[in-house]
PDB file of C-alpha atoms in Angstrom:
ATOM      1  CA  MET A 273      37.989-113.168  84.641  1.00  0.00           C
ATOM      2  CA  PRO A 274      37.415-114.410  88.328  1.00  0.00           C
ATOM      3  CA  PHE A 275      39.027-112.677  91.024  1.00  0.00           C
ATOM      4  CA  LEU A 276      40.687-115.780  92.418  1.00  0.00           C
ATOM      5  CA  ALA A 277      43.819-116.925  90.496  1.00  0.00           C
ATOM      6  CA  SER A 278      42.847-120.576  91.452  1.00  0.00           C
ATOM      7  CA  LEU A 279      39.665-120.389  89.160  1.00  0.00           C
ATOM      8  CA  SER A 280      39.877-120.727  85.501  1.00  0.00           C
ATOM      9  CA  ALA A 281      39.060-117.759  83.237  1.00  0.00           C
ATOM     10  CA  ASP A 282      35.644-119.313  82.238  1.00  0.00           C
ATOM     11  CA  ALA A 283      34.818-120.411  85.764  1.00  0.00           C
ATOM     12  CA  GLY A 284      31.296-119.928  87.075  1.00  0.00           C
ATOM     13  CA  PRO A 285      29.219-120.818  90.169  1.00  0.00           C
ATOM     14  CA  PRO A 286      29.694-124.617  89.616  1.00  0.00           C
ATOM     15  CA  SER A 287      33.440-124.107  90.417  1.00  0.00           C
ATOM     16  CA  ILE A 288      32.365-123.089  93.884  1.00  0.00           C
ATOM     17  CA  TYR A 289      29.663-125.716  94.178  1.00  0.00           C
ATOM     18  CA  MET A 290      32.241-128.428  93.610  1.00  0.00           C
ATOM     19  CA  GLN A 291      34.722-127.068  96.178  1.00  0.00           C
ATOM     20  CA  TYR A 292      32.104-127.040  98.874  1.00  0.00           C
ATOM     21  CA  PRO A 293      29.807-129.900  98.407  1.00  0.00           C
ATOM     22  CA  ASP A 294      28.526-130.140 102.061  1.00  0.00           C
ATOM     23  CA  ILE A 295      27.059-126.581 101.399  1.00  0.00           C
ATOM     24  CA  TYR A 296      26.014-126.823  97.849  1.00  0.00           C
ATOM     25  CA  GLY A 297      24.633-130.233  97.849  1.00  0.00           C
ATOM     26  CA  PRO A 298      21.738-129.176  99.853  1.00  0.00           C
ATOM     27  CA  TRP A 299      21.557-126.000  98.016  1.00  0.00           C
ATOM     28  CA  SER A 300      21.110-127.854  94.708  1.00  0.00           C
ATOM     29  CA  THR A 301      18.492-130.120  96.245  1.00  0.00           C
ATOM     30  CA  MET A 302      16.678-126.918  97.495  1.00  0.00           C
ATOM     31  CA  SER A 303      17.014-125.363  94.008  1.00  0.00           C
ATOM     32  CA  GLU A 304      15.554-128.561  92.374  1.00  0.00           C
ATOM     33  CA  ALA A 305      12.564-128.470  94.743  1.00  0.00           C
ATOM     34  CA  LEU A 306      11.946-124.749  94.455  1.00  0.00           C
ATOM     35  CA  MET A 307      12.361-124.544  90.471  1.00  0.00           C
ATOM     36  CA  ASN A 308      10.950-127.967  89.376  1.00  0.00           C
ATOM     37  CA  GLY A 309       8.864-129.205  92.246  1.00  0.00           C
ATOM     38  CA  PRO A 310       5.144-128.787  92.637  1.00  0.00           C
ATOM     39  CA  SER A 311       3.798-125.191  92.584  1.00  0.00           C
ATOM     40  CA  PRO A 312       1.211-123.041  91.276  1.00  0.00           C
ATOM     41  CA  LEU A 313       3.803-121.565  89.119  1.00  0.00           C
ATOM     42  CA  SER A 314       5.077-123.412  86.029  1.00  0.00           C
ATOM     43  CA  GLN A 315       8.839-124.217  85.687  1.00  0.00           C
ATOM     44  CA  GLY A 316       8.979-121.666  82.884  1.00  0.00           C
ATOM     45  CA  GLU A 317       7.285-118.978  84.984  1.00  0.00           C
ATOM     46  CA  ARG A 318       9.697-119.673  87.957  1.00  0.00           C
ATOM     47  CA  GLU A 319      12.714-119.557  85.484  1.00  0.00           C
ATOM     48  CA  LEU A 320      11.214-115.998  84.196  1.00  0.00           C
ATOM     49  CA  ILE A 321      10.954-114.750  87.731  1.00  0.00           C
ATOM     50  CA  LEU A 322      14.464-115.733  88.515  1.00  0.00           C
ATOM     51  CA  ALA A 323      15.873-114.365  85.221  1.00  0.00           C
ATOM     52  CA  TYR A 324      13.842-111.057  85.547  1.00  0.00           C
ATOM     53  CA  ALA A 325      14.698-110.384  89.225  1.00  0.00           C
ATOM     54  CA  CYS A 326      18.379-110.814  88.519  1.00  0.00           C
ATOM     55  CA  ALA A 327      18.157-108.819  85.399  1.00  0.00           C
ATOM     56  CA  VAL A 328      16.697-105.736  87.265  1.00  0.00           C
ATOM     57  CA  ALA A 329      19.309-106.009  89.811  1.00  0.00           C
ATOM     58  CA  GLY A 330      22.134-106.037  87.242  1.00  0.00           C
ATOM     59  CA  CYS A 331      23.276-109.683  87.434  1.00  0.00           C
ATOM     60  CA  ALA A 332      23.911-110.388  83.932  1.00  0.00           C
ATOM     61  CA  LEU A 333      25.109-114.267  84.335  1.00  0.00           C
ATOM     62  CA  VAL A 334      21.737-115.276  85.867  1.00  0.00           C
ATOM     63  CA  HIS A 335      19.752-113.051  83.607  1.00  0.00           C
ATOM     64  CA  VAL A 336      21.250-114.567  80.566  1.00  0.00           C
ATOM     65  CA  ALA A 337      21.400-118.250  81.784  1.00  0.00           C
ATOM     66  CA  HIS A 338      17.966-118.479  83.231  1.00  0.00           C
ATOM     67  CA  SER A 339      16.131-116.529  80.579  1.00  0.00           C
ATOM     68  CA  GLU A 340      17.265-119.218  78.223  1.00  0.00           C
ATOM     69  CA  VAL A 341      15.952-121.882  80.647  1.00  0.00           C
ATOM     70  CA  ALA A 342      12.559-120.017  80.748  1.00  0.00           C
ATOM     71  CA  TYR A 343      12.471-120.099  76.965  1.00  0.00           C
ATOM     72  CA  ALA A 344      13.443-123.831  76.956  1.00  0.00           C
ATOM     73  CA  TRP A 345      10.189-124.284  79.134  1.00  0.00           C
ATOM     74  CA  GLY A 346       8.031-122.524  76.690  1.00  0.00           C
ATOM     75  CA  ILE A 347       7.974-118.858  77.721  1.00  0.00           C
ATOM     76  CA  PRO A 348       7.946-116.697  74.576  1.00  0.00           C
ATOM     77  CA  GLN A 349      11.490-116.111  73.215  1.00  0.00           C
ATOM     78  CA  GLY A 350      12.557-112.668  74.261  1.00  0.00           C
ATOM     79  CA  ALA A 351       9.849-112.171  77.040  1.00  0.00           C
ATOM     80  CA  VAL A 352      12.474-111.295  79.680  1.00  0.00           C
ATOM     81  CA  GLU A 353      14.148-108.615  77.648  1.00  0.00           C
ATOM     82  CA  GLN A 354      10.845-107.249  76.603  1.00  0.00           C
ATOM     83  CA  LEU A 355       9.745-106.911  80.201  1.00  0.00           C
ATOM     84  CA  LEU A 356      12.882-104.926  80.903  1.00  0.00           C
ATOM     85  CA  GLU A 357      12.330-102.464  77.919  1.00  0.00           C
ATOM     86  CA  ASP A 358       8.509-102.308  77.895  1.00  0.00           C
ATOM     87  CA  PRO A 359       6.857-103.990  80.790  1.00  0.00           C
ATOM     88  CA  ASP A 360       3.287-103.035  79.453  1.00  0.00           C
ATOM     89  CA  GLY A 361       3.866-104.468  76.112  1.00  0.00           C
ATOM     90  CA  ALA A 362       5.624-107.692  76.995  1.00  0.00           C
ATOM     91  CA  PRO A 363       3.964-111.067  76.036  1.00  0.00           C
ATOM     92  CA  VAL A 364       3.097-111.774  79.477  1.00  0.00           C
ATOM     93  CA  ASP A 365      -0.389-111.565  80.975  1.00  0.00           C
ATOM     94  CA  ALA A 366      -1.607-108.878  83.351  1.00  0.00           C
ATOM     95  CA  ARG A 367      -1.950-111.096  86.399  1.00  0.00           C
ATOM     96  CA  PHE A 368       1.622-112.231  86.015  1.00  0.00           C
ATOM     97  CA  LYS A 369       2.879-108.623  85.696  1.00  0.00           C
ATOM     98  CA  VAL A 370       1.373-107.829  89.062  1.00  0.00           C
ATOM     99  CA  LEU A 371       3.681-110.661  90.537  1.00  0.00           C
ATOM    100  CA  LEU A 372       6.656-109.391  88.625  1.00  0.00           C
ATOM    101  CA  HIS A 373       5.955-106.002  90.008  1.00  0.00           C
ATOM    102  CA  PHE A 374       6.182-107.542  93.511  1.00  0.00           C
ATOM    103  CA  VAL A 375       9.363-109.403  92.542  1.00  0.00           C
ATOM    104  CA  ARG A 376      11.080-106.263  91.099  1.00  0.00           C
ATOM    105  CA  LYS A 377      10.340-104.367  94.470  1.00  0.00           C
ATOM    106  CA  LEU A 378      11.489-107.153  96.605  1.00  0.00           C
ATOM    107  CA  MET A 379      14.700-107.629  94.652  1.00  0.00           C
ATOM    108  CA  LEU A 380      15.739-103.884  94.359  1.00  0.00           C
ATOM    109  CA  THR A 381      14.223-102.363  97.486  1.00  0.00           C
ATOM    110  CA  PRO A 382      13.391-105.160 100.053  1.00  0.00           C
ATOM    111  CA  ASN A 383      13.097-103.046 103.155  1.00  0.00           C
ATOM    112  CA  GLU A 384      10.349-101.094 101.603  1.00  0.00           C
ATOM    113  CA  MET A 385       7.959-103.979 101.102  1.00  0.00           C
ATOM    114  CA  ASN A 386       4.740-103.515 102.683  1.00  0.00           C
ATOM    115  CA  GLN A 387       1.053-104.903 103.190  1.00  0.00           C
ATOM    116  CA  ASP A 388      -0.074-103.334 100.039  1.00  0.00           C
ATOM    117  CA  ASP A 389       2.413-105.186  98.014  1.00  0.00           C
ATOM    118  CA  PHE A 390       1.267-108.519  99.408  1.00  0.00           C
ATOM    119  CA  ASP A 391      -2.346-107.616  99.008  1.00  0.00           C
ATOM    120  CA  ALA A 392      -1.945-106.556  95.327  1.00  0.00           C
ATOM    121  CA  VAL A 393      -0.715-110.140  94.554  1.00  0.00           C
ATOM    122  CA  LEU A 394      -3.346-111.884  96.405  1.00  0.00           C
ATOM    123  CA  GLN A 395      -6.155-109.606  94.924  1.00  0.00           C
ATOM    124  CA  ALA A 396      -4.767-110.488  91.443  1.00  0.00           C
ATOM    125  CA  GLY A 397      -5.710-114.030  92.285  1.00  0.00           C
ATOM    126  CA  TRP A 398      -2.448-115.644  93.251  1.00  0.00           C
ATOM    127  CA  SER A 399      -2.450-118.158  96.026  1.00  0.00           C
ATOM    128  CA  GLU A 400      -0.184-117.710  99.191  1.00  0.00           C
ATOM    129  CA  GLN A 401       1.823-120.659  97.876  1.00  0.00           C
ATOM    130  CA  ALA A 402       2.345-118.923  94.527  1.00  0.00           C
ATOM    131  CA  LEU A 403       3.496-115.743  96.469  1.00  0.00           C
ATOM    132  CA  HIS A 404       5.891-117.863  98.698  1.00  0.00           C
ATOM    133  CA  ASP A 405       7.383-119.419  95.716  1.00  0.00           C
ATOM    134  CA  ALA A 406       7.911-116.097  93.848  1.00  0.00           C
ATOM    135  CA  VAL A 407       9.454-114.804  97.088  1.00  0.00           C
ATOM    136  CA  ALA A 408      11.820-117.900  97.407  1.00  0.00           C
ATOM    137  CA  VAL A 409      12.848-117.726  93.787  1.00  0.00           C
ATOM    138  CA  THR A 410      13.741-113.973  94.216  1.00  0.00           C
ATOM    139  CA  ALA A 411      15.667-114.733  97.299  1.00  0.00           C
ATOM    140  CA  ARG A 412      17.492-117.465  95.330  1.00  0.00           C
ATOM    141  CA  GLY A 413      18.255-114.810  92.734  1.00  0.00           C
ATOM    142  CA  ALA A 414      19.697-112.388  95.361  1.00  0.00           C
ATOM    143  CA  PHE A 415      21.961-115.134  96.777  1.00  0.00           C
ATOM    144  CA  MET A 416      23.169-116.020  93.365  1.00  0.00           C
ATOM    145  CA  HIS A 417      24.018-112.385  92.446  1.00  0.00           C
ATOM    146  CA  ARG A 418      26.073-111.959  95.678  1.00  0.00           C
ATOM    147  CA  LEU A 419      28.095-115.212  94.809  1.00  0.00           C
ATOM    148  CA  ILE A 420      28.600-114.215  91.357  1.00  0.00           C
ATOM    149  CA  ALA A 421      29.542-110.556  92.173  1.00  0.00           C
ATOM    150  CA  ALA A 422      31.934-111.612  94.926  1.00  0.00           C
ATOM    151  CA  TYR A 423      33.932-114.006  92.578  1.00  0.00           C
ATOM    152  CA  GLY A 424      33.700-111.909  89.509  1.00  0.00           C
ATOM    153  CA  PHE A 425      32.052-114.347  87.351  1.00  0.00           C
ATOM    154  CA  ARG A 426      31.110-113.150  83.894  1.00  0.00           C
ATOM    155  CA  PRO A 427      28.039-114.207  81.862  1.00  0.00           C
ATOM    156  CA  MET A 428      28.360-116.917  79.101  1.00  0.00           C
ATOM    157  CA  SER A 429      27.267-116.293  75.640  1.00  0.00           C
ATOM    158  CA  ARG A 430      23.542-116.635  74.708  1.00  0.00           C
ATOM    159  CA  GLU A 431      24.541-119.569  72.549  1.00  0.00           C
ATOM    160  CA  ALA A 432      26.303-121.342  75.429  1.00  0.00           C
ATOM    161  CA  ALA A 433      23.290-120.343  77.763  1.00  0.00           C
ATOM    162  CA  ALA A 434      20.824-121.811  75.239  1.00  0.00           C
ATOM    163  CA  ARG A 435      22.657-125.177  75.105  1.00  0.00           C
ATOM    164  CA  LYS A 436      23.123-125.361  78.813  1.00  0.00           C
ATOM    165  CA  ALA A 437      19.350-124.459  79.294  1.00  0.00           C
ATOM    166  CA  GLN A 438      18.439-127.654  77.479  1.00  0.00           C
ATOM    167  CA  ARG A 439      20.697-129.752  79.767  1.00  0.00           C
ATOM    168  CA  ARG A 440      19.326-128.037  82.811  1.00  0.00           C
ATOM    169  CA  LYS A 441      15.657-128.699  81.525  1.00  0.00           C
ATOM    170  CA  ALA A 442      16.559-132.351  81.114  1.00  0.00           C
ATOM    171  CA  LEU A 443      18.567-132.837  84.187  1.00  0.00           C
ATOM    172  CA  GLY A 444      17.415-130.450  86.785  1.00  0.00           C
ATOM    173  CA  TYR A 445      19.464-128.774  89.390  1.00  0.00           C
ATOM    174  CA  VAL A 446      21.042-131.694  91.015  1.00  0.00           C
ATOM    175  CA  LYS A 447      22.184-133.839  88.195  1.00  0.00           C
ATOM    176  CA  LEU A 448      23.415-131.036  85.851  1.00  0.00           C
ATOM    177  CA  TYR A 449      27.211-131.188  86.928  1.00  0.00           C
ATOM    178  CA  PRO A 450      28.718-134.577  86.755  1.00  0.00           C
ATOM    179  CA  GLY A 451      29.969-135.985  90.251  1.00  0.00           C
ATOM    180  CA  PHE A 452      27.704-133.433  92.064  1.00  0.00           C
ATOM    181  CA  ALA A 453      24.470-135.489  92.248  1.00  0.00           C
ATOM    182  CA  SER A 454      25.925-138.132  94.732  1.00  0.00           C
ATOM    183  CA  THR A 455      26.906-135.257  97.181  1.00  0.00           C
ATOM    184  CA  ALA A 456      23.522-133.629  96.991  1.00  0.00           C
ATOM    185  CA  ALA A 457      21.569-136.859  98.135  1.00  0.00           C
ATOM    186  CA  ALA A 458      18.343-135.425  96.659  1.00  0.00           C
ATOM    187  CA  PRO A 459      15.114-136.837  97.522  1.00  0.00           C
ATOM    188  CA  HIS A 460      12.877-137.665  94.509  1.00  0.00           C
ATOM    189  CA  VAL A 461      10.941-134.507  93.532  1.00  0.00           C
ATOM    190  CA  GLU A 462       8.018-134.865  91.134  1.00  0.00           C
ATOM    191  CA  ARG A 463       8.873-132.675  88.033  1.00  0.00           C
ATOM    192  CA  GLY A 464       6.345-130.441  86.695  1.00  0.00           C
ATOM    193  CA  GLY A 465       3.474-128.486  88.205  1.00  0.00           C
ATOM    194  CA  GLY A 466       1.779-125.248  87.626  1.00  0.00           C
ATOM    195  CA  THR A 467       0.193-123.768  84.624  1.00  0.00           C
ATOM    196  CA  GLN A 468       1.617-121.776  81.714  1.00  0.00           C
ATOM    197  CA  SER A 469       0.145-118.258  82.097  1.00  0.00           C
ATOM    198  CA  SER A 470       2.585-116.565  79.786  1.00  0.00           C
TER     199      SER A 470
END
């Protein structure tokens, strides 16, 4: 149950987005560019990073919702959960696991990041843009975690998350919520990009 009596029992972040379109219109546009725009990381990989970063930080809502989006984009079903339980045995290639190690540290202990963390990712063959995109997706997850925790939003069921994931895959981050796309005034972003490495 959200902490504000003005919010319905099943409210989530969209309830806040719709109240403050001047803030969350640009946020939604940024999210579309970050998660679906051109990147060395595929859409599925970016969704996996978001779900994993929030899972290790304890944000169940984003973990559940965005792991289902990752699976909708072709990431193997259950990969996020396997990464949490058995990182070495999860169905993700070794190069991507280096990036996820970076993401985990950034999400949990950001003030401990150092040159070695950056060097490890670059030495694994990731470009500076891929590193930037992983940082930005992780930062987006940290923002969402604070918003969700502050309002007391609870995760949806896996079934509801899977249904919503298909809508998010089809509509992106701006057009997902009726009436919100017009406030976002999103520029056209070329969908796709990246390669599936997991």
